mmCIF file of C-alpha atoms in Angstrom:
data_model
loop_
_atom_site.group_PDB
_atom_site.id
_atom_site.type_symbol
_atom_site.label_atom_id
_atom_site.label_comp_id
_atom_site.label_asym_id
_atom_site.label_seq_id
_atom_site.Cartn_x
_atom_site.Cartn_y
_atom_site.Cartn_z
ATOM 1 C CA GLN A 1 -5.987 -6.239 18.356
ATOM 2 C CA VAL A 2 -4.197 -5.509 15.120
ATOM 3 C CA GLN A 3 -2.245 -2.384 14.289
ATOM 4 C CA LEU A 4 -0.942 -1.354 10.892
ATOM 5 C CA VAL A 5 1.615 1.439 10.863
ATOM 6 C CA GLU A 6 2.651 3.036 7.578
ATOM 7 C CA SER A 7 5.755 5.086 6.901
ATOM 8 C CA GLY A 8 7.677 6.491 3.960
ATOM 9 C CA GLY A 9 5.307 9.060 2.530
ATOM 10 C CA GLY A 10 6.356 12.572 1.672
ATOM 11 C CA LEU A 11 6.829 15.196 -1.019
ATOM 12 C CA VAL A 12 8.650 14.298 -4.212
ATOM 13 C CA GLN A 13 9.037 15.803 -7.654
ATOM 14 C CA ALA A 14 7.492 14.159 -10.689
ATOM 15 C CA GLY A 15 9.699 11.331 -11.903
ATOM 16 C CA GLY A 16 11.002 10.636 -8.431
ATOM 17 C CA SER A 17 10.632 7.615 -6.181
ATOM 18 C CA LEU A 18 9.311 6.768 -2.751
ATOM 19 C CA ARG A 19 9.136 3.547 -0.761
ATOM 20 C CA LEU A 20 6.238 2.956 1.587
ATOM 21 C CA SER A 21 6.390 0.460 4.427
ATOM 22 C CA CYS A 22 3.646 -0.996 6.579
ATOM 23 C CA VAL A 23 4.259 -3.057 9.683
ATOM 24 C CA ALA A 24 1.409 -5.177 11.012
ATOM 25 C CA SER A 25 1.444 -6.171 14.662
ATOM 26 C CA GLY A 26 -0.934 -7.591 17.215
ATOM 27 C CA SER A 27 -2.855 -10.762 17.774
ATOM 28 C CA ILE A 28 -2.887 -11.996 14.169
ATOM 29 C CA VAL A 29 0.012 -14.292 13.350
ATOM 30 C CA SER A 30 -0.298 -14.072 9.581
ATOM 31 C CA PHE A 31 -2.495 -12.382 7.031
ATOM 32 C CA ASN A 32 -3.960 -13.558 3.761
ATOM 33 C CA ASP A 33 -3.766 -10.572 1.416
ATOM 34 C CA MET A 34 -1.874 -7.399 2.184
ATOM 35 C CA GLY A 35 -2.060 -4.349 0.023
ATOM 36 C CA TRP A 36 -2.085 -0.640 -0.575
ATOM 37 C CA TYR A 37 -4.995 1.609 -1.385
ATOM 38 C CA ARG A 38 -5.057 5.334 -1.986
ATOM 39 C CA GLN A 39 -7.535 8.144 -1.747
ATOM 40 C CA ALA A 40 -7.135 11.474 -3.473
ATOM 41 C CA PRO A 41 -9.148 14.545 -2.416
ATOM 42 C CA GLY A 42 -12.730 14.287 -3.602
ATOM 43 C CA LYS A 43 -12.268 10.741 -4.875
ATOM 44 C CA GLN A 44 -13.096 7.271 -3.616
ATOM 45 C CA ARG A 45 -10.476 5.005 -2.118
ATOM 46 C CA GLU A 46 -8.993 2.784 -4.795
ATOM 47 C CA LEU A 47 -6.825 -0.292 -4.910
ATOM 48 C CA VAL A 48 -3.194 0.344 -5.834
ATOM 49 C CA ALA A 49 -1.602 -3.067 -5.370
ATOM 50 C CA ILE A 50 -2.206 -6.274 -3.481
ATOM 51 C CA ILE A 51 -0.082 -9.288 -2.635
ATOM 52 C CA SER A 52 -1.295 -12.633 -1.371
ATOM 53 C CA SER A 53 0.326 -14.877 1.202
ATOM 54 C CA ASP A 54 1.644 -16.862 -1.796
ATOM 55 C CA ARG A 55 3.238 -13.645 -3.141
ATOM 56 C CA VAL A 56 0.827 -13.378 -6.057
ATOM 57 C CA THR A 57 0.511 -9.697 -6.963
ATOM 58 C CA ASN A 58 -2.092 -7.559 -8.654
ATOM 59 C CA TYR A 59 -1.832 -3.904 -9.640
ATOM 60 C CA ALA A 60 -4.100 -1.113 -10.733
ATOM 61 C CA ASN A 61 -3.574 -0.387 -14.422
ATOM 62 C CA SER A 62 -2.495 3.151 -13.601
ATOM 63 C CA VAL A 63 0.565 1.967 -11.655
ATOM 64 C CA LYS A 64 1.626 -1.141 -13.576
ATOM 65 C CA GLY A 65 5.284 -0.989 -14.524
ATOM 66 C CA ARG A 66 5.973 1.826 -12.056
ATOM 67 C CA PHE A 67 5.040 0.420 -8.635
ATOM 68 C CA THR A 68 6.183 -2.825 -7.026
ATOM 69 C CA ILE A 69 4.589 -4.434 -3.993
ATOM 70 C CA SER A 70 6.432 -6.915 -1.806
ATOM 71 C CA ARG A 71 6.143 -8.428 1.644
ATOM 72 C CA ASP A 72 8.445 -10.205 4.019
ATOM 73 C CA THR A 73 7.763 -13.152 6.295
ATOM 74 C CA ARG A 74 6.976 -10.989 9.298
ATOM 75 C CA ASN A 75 3.813 -9.224 8.084
ATOM 76 C CA THR A 76 5.517 -6.198 6.628
ATOM 77 C CA VAL A 77 4.441 -4.977 3.219
ATOM 78 C CA TYR A 78 6.267 -2.498 1.005
ATOM 79 C CA LEU A 79 5.349 -0.392 -1.980
ATOM 80 C CA GLN A 80 8.198 0.823 -4.168
ATOM 81 C CA MET A 81 6.928 3.711 -6.259
ATOM 82 C CA ASN A 82 9.013 4.864 -9.211
ATOM 83 C CA SER A 83 8.366 7.383 -11.977
ATOM 84 C CA LEU A 84 5.864 9.154 -9.788
ATOM 85 C CA LYS A 85 3.316 11.439 -11.408
ATOM 86 C CA PRO A 86 1.270 14.307 -9.954
ATOM 87 C CA GLU A 87 -1.832 12.127 -10.308
ATOM 88 C CA ASP A 88 -0.309 9.697 -7.793
ATOM 89 C CA THR A 89 -0.841 12.318 -5.095
ATOM 90 C CA ALA A 90 -3.073 10.834 -2.419
ATOM 91 C CA VAL A 91 -3.216 9.407 1.068
ATOM 92 C CA TYR A 92 -1.956 5.831 0.873
ATOM 93 C CA PHE A 93 -3.484 3.266 3.202
ATOM 94 C CA CYS A 94 -2.103 -0.118 4.136
ATOM 95 C CA ASN A 95 -4.598 -2.982 4.233
ATOM 96 C CA ALA A 96 -4.315 -6.477 5.670
ATOM 97 C CA LYS A 97 -6.955 -9.142 5.396
ATOM 98 C CA VAL A 98 -7.692 -12.258 7.411
ATOM 99 C CA LEU A 99 -10.475 -14.229 5.707
ATOM 100 C CA THR A 100 -13.194 -11.562 5.358
ATOM 101 C CA VAL A 101 -11.910 -9.173 8.018
ATOM 102 C CA ASN A 102 -10.041 -6.069 6.843
ATOM 103 C CA PHE A 103 -7.586 -4.059 8.889
ATOM 104 C CA TRP A 104 -6.429 -0.573 7.912
ATOM 105 C CA GLY A 105 -3.563 1.716 8.717
ATOM 106 C CA GLN A 106 -3.986 5.405 9.422
ATOM 107 C CA GLY A 107 -2.622 6.463 6.051
ATOM 108 C CA THR A 108 0.459 8.284 4.834
ATOM 109 C CA GLN A 109 0.437 11.296 2.533
ATOM 110 C CA VAL A 110 2.219 11.129 -0.812
ATOM 111 C CA THR A 111 2.477 14.382 -2.725
ATOM 112 C CA VAL A 112 4.018 14.557 -6.188
ATOM 113 C CA SER A 113 4.816 18.018 -7.502
ATOM 114 C CA SER A 114 4.969 18.803 -11.197
#
């Protein structure tokens, strides 16, 4: 089985920074895409950023220039979040994909106070 474990969430003031980490472990040796999604109360889960196995990245327009996604060679993905805004408040979920199969972490809360 595959497990994704996120860490790094918390409470931060507007303009501050946080760094999320997600470690993937289990029977999968390597993943295709890895990424971060978020879900705010009353809203649908949305893509924040994604990075392919070739390190090609894609970002939601709302976070471009503020967030940076990266991954290492051992199936760990990071999300550096700078210039945080109250509207970034959400539960952030790590995602890892192998072909058409998606794996999800349990989520980590990010709260940005104004």
